[in-house]
């Protein structure tokens, strides 16, 4: 059985070395290279032809999404796994749209870490446990299957829910929203609950952030 070849991209040297040692201790896995700078990513992928690329999602200064998109297009045989402490839903969607196949939380157990690598290398799509089973998982699946345009279509936001979203973005309370829309406070709360379920959000602040990003079908 051929070993799963893995490339690690992370700006923390201690973490890179620790991941390398942990992965190389697993049966059927081998780290081909570790990179801390974005200058040699493409060259390293070409040279080592990894099956799996572990990509630190916090490398904002490297234009991480454009790098992921480039690698997924030019090296489709390499599956990309994003690594992060607490990735937001928007981060996950953007990485999926760019071409990532899975995600690993940096506080995952060794068993979870290894399983994610194995599953992704075999073609599976893997979400962080907090998002697994949510309606948001369906959104990610649609984005993976159909590309960027499918994300908006995967979540059906009604006209009334869009009005609620806009009102929350304006900083209105539930009572104020009810007055603005001519409905009861109970109705507003019901709509907010539905919005959170659809977008897998957990607070009004997260709703406001999504609205600010204009990620509303």
PDB file of C-alpha atoms in Angstrom:
ATOM      1  CA  UNK A   1       0.000   0.000   0.000  1.00  0.00           C
ATOM      2  CA  UNK A   2       1.344   3.389  -1.027  1.00  0.00           C
ATOM      3  CA  UNK A   3       1.822   5.981   1.697  1.00  0.00           C
ATOM      4  CA  UNK A   4      -0.310   9.130   1.707  1.00  0.00           C
ATOM      5  CA  UNK A   5       2.081  11.937   0.797  1.00  0.00           C
ATOM      6  CA  UNK A   6       1.405  15.092   2.813  1.00  0.00           C
ATOM      7  CA  UNK A   7       2.570  18.690   2.483  1.00  0.00           C
ATOM      8  CA  UNK A   8       2.231  20.969   5.539  1.00  0.00           C
ATOM      9  CA  UNK A   9       1.818  24.735   5.104  1.00  0.00           C
ATOM     10  CA  UNK A  10       1.862  26.632   8.417  1.00  0.00           C
ATOM     11  CA  UNK A  11       3.792  29.677   9.609  1.00  0.00           C
ATOM     12  CA  UNK A  12       4.407  28.179  13.072  1.00  0.00           C
ATOM     13  CA  UNK A  13       7.611  26.146  12.919  1.00  0.00           C
ATOM     14  CA  UNK A  14       6.967  24.298  16.170  1.00  0.00           C
ATOM     15  CA  UNK A  15       3.542  23.263  14.928  1.00  0.00           C
ATOM     16  CA  UNK A  16       4.944  22.185  11.558  1.00  0.00           C
ATOM     17  CA  UNK A  17       7.617  20.064  13.215  1.00  0.00           C
ATOM     18  CA  UNK A  18       5.121  18.594  15.666  1.00  0.00           C
ATOM     19  CA  UNK A  19       2.649  17.715  12.923  1.00  0.00           C
ATOM     20  CA  UNK A  20       5.409  16.183  10.834  1.00  0.00           C
ATOM     21  CA  UNK A  21       6.579  13.957  13.686  1.00  0.00           C
ATOM     22  CA  UNK A  22       3.014  12.928  14.530  1.00  0.00           C
ATOM     23  CA  UNK A  23       2.066  12.161  10.935  1.00  0.00           C
ATOM     24  CA  UNK A  24       5.254  10.265  10.119  1.00  0.00           C
ATOM     25  CA  UNK A  25       4.571   8.039  13.122  1.00  0.00           C
ATOM     26  CA  UNK A  26       1.328   6.870  11.475  1.00  0.00           C
ATOM     27  CA  UNK A  27       1.209   3.815   9.265  1.00  0.00           C
ATOM     28  CA  UNK A  28       0.811   4.676   5.607  1.00  0.00           C
ATOM     29  CA  UNK A  29       1.549   8.392   5.932  1.00  0.00           C
ATOM     30  CA  UNK A  30       4.603  10.436   5.042  1.00  0.00           C
ATOM     31  CA  UNK A  31       5.243  14.193   5.151  1.00  0.00           C
ATOM     32  CA  UNK A  32       7.017  15.141   1.929  1.00  0.00           C
ATOM     33  CA  UNK A  33       7.710  18.764   2.886  1.00  0.00           C
ATOM     34  CA  UNK A  34       6.799  21.544   5.320  1.00  0.00           C
ATOM     35  CA  UNK A  35       6.504  25.209   4.335  1.00  0.00           C
ATOM     36  CA  UNK A  36       6.197  28.333   6.408  1.00  0.00           C
ATOM     37  CA  UNK A  37       6.337  30.895   3.616  1.00  0.00           C
ATOM     38  CA  UNK A  38       4.087  31.349   0.631  1.00  0.00           C
ATOM     39  CA  UNK A  39       6.999  31.912  -1.723  1.00  0.00           C
ATOM     40  CA  UNK A  40       7.636  28.234  -2.442  1.00  0.00           C
ATOM     41  CA  UNK A  41       4.214  26.628  -2.124  1.00  0.00           C
ATOM     42  CA  UNK A  42       3.540  25.998  -5.803  1.00  0.00           C
ATOM     43  CA  UNK A  43       7.089  24.815  -6.454  1.00  0.00           C
ATOM     44  CA  UNK A  44       6.930  22.420  -3.506  1.00  0.00           C
ATOM     45  CA  UNK A  45       3.622  20.964  -4.677  1.00  0.00           C
ATOM     46  CA  UNK A  46       5.035  20.411  -8.144  1.00  0.00           C
ATOM     47  CA  UNK A  47       8.165  18.786  -6.772  1.00  0.00           C
ATOM     48  CA  UNK A  48       6.617  16.526  -4.131  1.00  0.00           C
ATOM     49  CA  UNK A  49       3.181  15.825  -5.689  1.00  0.00           C
ATOM     50  CA  UNK A  50       1.398  15.413  -2.335  1.00  0.00           C
ATOM     51  CA  UNK A  51      -1.883  13.549  -2.028  1.00  0.00           C
ATOM     52  CA  UNK A  52      -2.950  15.880   0.794  1.00  0.00           C
ATOM     53  CA  UNK A  53      -2.032  19.489   1.570  1.00  0.00           C
ATOM     54  CA  UNK A  54      -2.553  20.728   5.142  1.00  0.00           C
ATOM     55  CA  UNK A  55      -3.143  24.467   4.812  1.00  0.00           C
ATOM     56  CA  UNK A  56      -3.173  26.901   7.750  1.00  0.00           C
ATOM     57  CA  UNK A  57      -6.367  28.954   7.365  1.00  0.00           C
ATOM     58  CA  UNK A  58      -4.854  31.900   9.246  1.00  0.00           C
ATOM     59  CA  UNK A  59      -2.298  32.748   6.548  1.00  0.00           C
ATOM     60  CA  UNK A  60      -4.252  35.819   5.479  1.00  0.00           C
ATOM     61  CA  UNK A  61      -1.102  37.666   4.467  1.00  0.00           C
ATOM     62  CA  UNK A  62      -0.364  35.041   1.819  1.00  0.00           C
ATOM     63  CA  UNK A  63      -3.595  35.529  -0.051  1.00  0.00           C
ATOM     64  CA  UNK A  64      -4.532  32.065   1.137  1.00  0.00           C
ATOM     65  CA  UNK A  65      -7.760  31.716  -0.829  1.00  0.00           C
ATOM     66  CA  UNK A  66      -6.090  32.558  -4.131  1.00  0.00           C
ATOM     67  CA  UNK A  67      -3.346  30.024  -3.351  1.00  0.00           C
ATOM     68  CA  UNK A  68      -5.904  27.331  -2.518  1.00  0.00           C
ATOM     69  CA  UNK A  69      -7.822  28.103  -5.702  1.00  0.00           C
ATOM     70  CA  UNK A  70      -4.640  27.940  -7.791  1.00  0.00           C
ATOM     71  CA  UNK A  71      -3.565  24.636  -6.263  1.00  0.00           C
ATOM     72  CA  UNK A  72      -7.009  23.062  -6.625  1.00  0.00           C
ATOM     73  CA  UNK A  73      -7.087  23.959 -10.319  1.00  0.00           C
ATOM     74  CA  UNK A  74      -3.504  23.185 -11.338  1.00  0.00           C
ATOM     75  CA  UNK A  75      -2.964  20.236  -8.972  1.00  0.00           C
ATOM     76  CA  UNK A  76      -6.379  18.633  -8.665  1.00  0.00           C
ATOM     77  CA  UNK A  77      -4.794  15.349  -7.593  1.00  0.00           C
ATOM     78  CA  UNK A  78      -3.773  17.035  -4.322  1.00  0.00           C
ATOM     79  CA  UNK A  79      -6.615  17.291  -1.774  1.00  0.00           C
ATOM     80  CA  UNK A  80      -6.512  20.407   0.393  1.00  0.00           C
ATOM     81  CA  UNK A  81      -7.397  20.406   4.107  1.00  0.00           C
ATOM     82  CA  UNK A  82      -7.785  23.711   5.951  1.00  0.00           C
ATOM     83  CA  UNK A  83      -6.472  23.894   9.524  1.00  0.00           C
ATOM     84  CA  UNK A  84      -7.796  26.404  12.061  1.00  0.00           C
ATOM     85  CA  UNK A  85      -8.620  26.945  15.714  1.00  0.00           C
ATOM     86  CA  UNK A  86     -12.225  28.124  15.326  1.00  0.00           C
ATOM     87  CA  UNK A  87     -13.073  28.576  11.632  1.00  0.00           C
ATOM     88  CA  UNK A  88     -16.203  30.605  11.008  1.00  0.00           C
ATOM     89  CA  UNK A  89     -18.903  29.416   8.642  1.00  0.00           C
ATOM     90  CA  UNK A  90     -17.889  32.124   6.182  1.00  0.00           C
ATOM     91  CA  UNK A  91     -14.265  30.945   6.275  1.00  0.00           C
ATOM     92  CA  UNK A  92     -15.354  27.384   5.556  1.00  0.00           C
ATOM     93  CA  UNK A  93     -17.590  28.436   2.657  1.00  0.00           C
ATOM     94  CA  UNK A  94     -14.829  30.532   1.116  1.00  0.00           C
ATOM     95  CA  UNK A  95     -12.302  27.699   1.416  1.00  0.00           C
ATOM     96  CA  UNK A  96     -14.774  25.223  -0.105  1.00  0.00           C
ATOM     97  CA  UNK A  97     -15.420  27.588  -2.989  1.00  0.00           C
ATOM     98  CA  UNK A  98     -11.669  27.933  -3.487  1.00  0.00           C
ATOM     99  CA  UNK A  99     -11.248  24.154  -3.652  1.00  0.00           C
ATOM    100  CA  UNK A 100     -10.623  22.797  -0.148  1.00  0.00           C
ATOM    101  CA  UNK A 101     -11.896  19.269   0.544  1.00  0.00           C
ATOM    102  CA  UNK A 102     -11.803  19.204   4.333  1.00  0.00           C
ATOM    103  CA  UNK A 103     -11.071  20.968   7.604  1.00  0.00           C
ATOM    104  CA  UNK A 104      -9.232  20.059  10.785  1.00  0.00           C
ATOM    105  CA  UNK A 105      -9.521  21.953  14.054  1.00  0.00           C
ATOM    106  CA  UNK A 106      -6.111  22.560  15.584  1.00  0.00           C
ATOM    107  CA  UNK A 107      -7.384  21.254  18.904  1.00  0.00           C
ATOM    108  CA  UNK A 108      -8.516  17.962  17.319  1.00  0.00           C
ATOM    109  CA  UNK A 109      -7.298  14.680  18.770  1.00  0.00           C
ATOM    110  CA  UNK A 110      -4.610  12.723  16.947  1.00  0.00           C
ATOM    111  CA  UNK A 111      -7.230  10.147  16.007  1.00  0.00           C
ATOM    112  CA  UNK A 112      -9.516  12.810  14.506  1.00  0.00           C
ATOM    113  CA  UNK A 113      -6.592  14.397  12.719  1.00  0.00           C
ATOM    114  CA  UNK A 114      -5.414  11.157  11.154  1.00  0.00           C
ATOM    115  CA  UNK A 115      -8.942  10.089  10.201  1.00  0.00           C
ATOM    116  CA  UNK A 116      -9.590  13.389   8.434  1.00  0.00           C
ATOM    117  CA  UNK A 117      -6.403  13.007   6.398  1.00  0.00           C
ATOM    118  CA  UNK A 118      -7.271   9.433   5.433  1.00  0.00           C
ATOM    119  CA  UNK A 119     -10.874  10.273   4.555  1.00  0.00           C
ATOM    120  CA  UNK A 120      -9.972  13.309   2.448  1.00  0.00           C
ATOM    121  CA  UNK A 121      -7.209  11.408   0.649  1.00  0.00           C
ATOM    122  CA  UNK A 122      -9.862   8.873  -0.388  1.00  0.00           C
ATOM    123  CA  UNK A 123     -12.148  11.557  -1.788  1.00  0.00           C
ATOM    124  CA  UNK A 124     -14.402  12.362   1.159  1.00  0.00           C
ATOM    125  CA  UNK A 125     -15.424  15.886   2.188  1.00  0.00           C
ATOM    126  CA  UNK A 126     -14.870  16.542   5.896  1.00  0.00           C
ATOM    127  CA  UNK A 127     -16.264  19.387   8.037  1.00  0.00           C
ATOM    128  CA  UNK A 128     -15.183  20.331  11.579  1.00  0.00           C
ATOM    129  CA  UNK A 129     -17.333  18.457  14.161  1.00  0.00           C
ATOM    130  CA  UNK A 130     -19.211  21.622  15.327  1.00  0.00           C
ATOM    131  CA  UNK A 131     -20.600  22.039  11.797  1.00  0.00           C
ATOM    132  CA  UNK A 132     -21.251  18.392  10.971  1.00  0.00           C
ATOM    133  CA  UNK A 133     -24.916  17.547  10.715  1.00  0.00           C
ATOM    134  CA  UNK A 134     -26.091  21.147  10.534  1.00  0.00           C
ATOM    135  CA  UNK A 135     -27.967  22.639   7.624  1.00  0.00           C
ATOM    136  CA  UNK A 136     -24.767  24.501   6.934  1.00  0.00           C
ATOM    137  CA  UNK A 137     -23.195  21.148   6.021  1.00  0.00           C
ATOM    138  CA  UNK A 138     -25.730  20.965   3.206  1.00  0.00           C
ATOM    139  CA  UNK A 139     -24.648  24.399   2.017  1.00  0.00           C
ATOM    140  CA  UNK A 140     -21.023  23.281   1.915  1.00  0.00           C
ATOM    141  CA  UNK A 141     -21.988  20.132   0.033  1.00  0.00           C
ATOM    142  CA  UNK A 142     -23.824  22.186  -2.570  1.00  0.00           C
ATOM    143  CA  UNK A 143     -20.860  24.539  -2.899  1.00  0.00           C
ATOM    144  CA  UNK A 144     -18.536  21.566  -3.379  1.00  0.00           C
ATOM    145  CA  UNK A 145     -20.732  19.995  -6.053  1.00  0.00           C
ATOM    146  CA  UNK A 146     -21.770  23.035  -7.973  1.00  0.00           C
ATOM    147  CA  UNK A 147     -19.214  25.758  -7.427  1.00  0.00           C
ATOM    148  CA  UNK A 148     -19.623  29.331  -6.282  1.00  0.00           C
ATOM    149  CA  UNK A 149     -23.106  29.899  -7.647  1.00  0.00           C
ATOM    150  CA  UNK A 150     -24.568  26.977  -5.748  1.00  0.00           C
ATOM    151  CA  UNK A 151     -23.902  28.433  -2.306  1.00  0.00           C
ATOM    152  CA  UNK A 152     -26.558  31.113  -2.596  1.00  0.00           C
ATOM    153  CA  UNK A 153     -29.078  28.670  -4.036  1.00  0.00           C
ATOM    154  CA  UNK A 154     -28.482  26.134  -1.264  1.00  0.00           C
ATOM    155  CA  UNK A 155     -29.963  28.468   1.363  1.00  0.00           C
ATOM    156  CA  UNK A 156     -33.457  29.743   0.770  1.00  0.00           C
ATOM    157  CA  UNK A 157     -33.889  33.077   2.533  1.00  0.00           C
ATOM    158  CA  UNK A 158     -37.425  34.442   2.251  1.00  0.00           C
ATOM    159  CA  UNK A 159     -38.296  38.078   1.622  1.00  0.00           C
ATOM    160  CA  UNK A 160     -39.428  38.478   5.242  1.00  0.00           C
ATOM    161  CA  UNK A 161     -36.195  36.906   6.513  1.00  0.00           C
ATOM    162  CA  UNK A 162     -34.197  39.340   4.388  1.00  0.00           C
ATOM    163  CA  UNK A 163     -36.130  42.178   6.024  1.00  0.00           C
ATOM    164  CA  UNK A 164     -35.285  40.733   9.440  1.00  0.00           C
ATOM    165  CA  UNK A 165     -31.607  40.454   8.468  1.00  0.00           C
ATOM    166  CA  UNK A 166     -31.529  44.062   7.313  1.00  0.00           C
ATOM    167  CA  UNK A 167     -33.194  45.209  10.536  1.00  0.00           C
ATOM    168  CA  UNK A 168     -30.679  43.314  12.679  1.00  0.00           C
ATOM    169  CA  UNK A 169     -27.869  44.891  10.664  1.00  0.00           C
ATOM    170  CA  UNK A 170     -29.429  48.292  11.480  1.00  0.00           C
ATOM    171  CA  UNK A 171     -29.106  47.450  15.158  1.00  0.00           C
ATOM    172  CA  UNK A 172     -32.821  47.169  15.888  1.00  0.00           C
ATOM    173  CA  UNK A 173     -34.112  45.138  18.827  1.00  0.00           C
ATOM    174  CA  UNK A 174     -36.758  42.451  18.354  1.00  0.00           C
ATOM    175  CA  UNK A 175     -39.409  44.894  19.555  1.00  0.00           C
ATOM    176  CA  UNK A 176     -38.247  47.593  17.134  1.00  0.00           C
ATOM    177  CA  UNK A 177     -38.182  45.082  14.271  1.00  0.00           C
ATOM    178  CA  UNK A 178     -41.733  44.021  15.124  1.00  0.00           C
ATOM    179  CA  UNK A 179     -42.884  47.667  14.963  1.00  0.00           C
ATOM    180  CA  UNK A 180     -41.050  48.277  11.689  1.00  0.00           C
ATOM    181  CA  UNK A 181     -42.539  45.204   9.995  1.00  0.00           C
ATOM    182  CA  UNK A 182     -45.938  45.289  11.661  1.00  0.00           C
ATOM    183  CA  UNK A 183     -45.661  41.825  13.197  1.00  0.00           C
ATOM    184  CA  UNK A 184     -45.472  40.434  16.714  1.00  0.00           C
ATOM    185  CA  UNK A 185     -42.252  40.034  18.682  1.00  0.00           C
ATOM    186  CA  UNK A 186     -42.923  36.286  18.729  1.00  0.00           C
ATOM    187  CA  UNK A 187     -42.960  36.273  14.915  1.00  0.00           C
ATOM    188  CA  UNK A 188     -39.655  38.132  14.810  1.00  0.00           C
ATOM    189  CA  UNK A 189     -38.080  35.633  17.208  1.00  0.00           C
ATOM    190  CA  UNK A 190     -39.388  32.782  15.078  1.00  0.00           C
ATOM    191  CA  UNK A 191     -37.850  34.248  11.931  1.00  0.00           C
ATOM    192  CA  UNK A 192     -34.526  34.823  13.687  1.00  0.00           C
ATOM    193  CA  UNK A 193     -34.528  31.214  14.860  1.00  0.00           C
ATOM    194  CA  UNK A 194     -35.143  30.035  11.290  1.00  0.00           C
ATOM    195  CA  UNK A 195     -32.368  32.271   9.971  1.00  0.00           C
ATOM    196  CA  UNK A 196     -29.897  30.878  12.495  1.00  0.00           C
ATOM    197  CA  UNK A 197     -30.902  27.329  11.555  1.00  0.00           C
ATOM    198  CA  UNK A 198     -30.513  27.990   7.836  1.00  0.00           C
ATOM    199  CA  UNK A 199     -27.136  29.693   8.128  1.00  0.00           C
ATOM    200  CA  UNK A 200     -25.876  27.661  11.127  1.00  0.00           C
ATOM    201  CA  UNK A 201     -25.311  30.870  13.110  1.00  0.00           C
ATOM    202  CA  UNK A 202     -25.531  31.209  16.864  1.00  0.00           C
ATOM    203  CA  UNK A 203     -25.961  34.893  17.691  1.00  0.00           C
ATOM    204  CA  UNK A 204     -27.321  38.200  16.430  1.00  0.00           C
ATOM    205  CA  UNK A 205     -23.726  39.405  16.071  1.00  0.00           C
ATOM    206  CA  UNK A 206     -22.973  36.585  13.637  1.00  0.00           C
ATOM    207  CA  UNK A 207     -26.141  37.414  11.715  1.00  0.00           C
ATOM    208  CA  UNK A 208     -25.060  41.058  11.485  1.00  0.00           C
ATOM    209  CA  UNK A 209     -21.612  40.021  10.224  1.00  0.00           C
ATOM    210  CA  UNK A 210     -23.137  37.853   7.514  1.00  0.00           C
ATOM    211  CA  UNK A 211     -25.414  40.682   6.461  1.00  0.00           C
ATOM    212  CA  UNK A 212     -22.476  43.095   6.346  1.00  0.00           C
ATOM    213  CA  UNK A 213     -20.690  40.660   4.050  1.00  0.00           C
ATOM    214  CA  UNK A 214     -23.819  40.702   1.849  1.00  0.00           C
ATOM    215  CA  UNK A 215     -23.870  36.927   1.771  1.00  0.00           C
ATOM    216  CA  UNK A 216     -27.656  36.863   1.482  1.00  0.00           C
ATOM    217  CA  UNK A 217     -29.414  35.057  -1.393  1.00  0.00           C
TER     218      UNK A 217
END
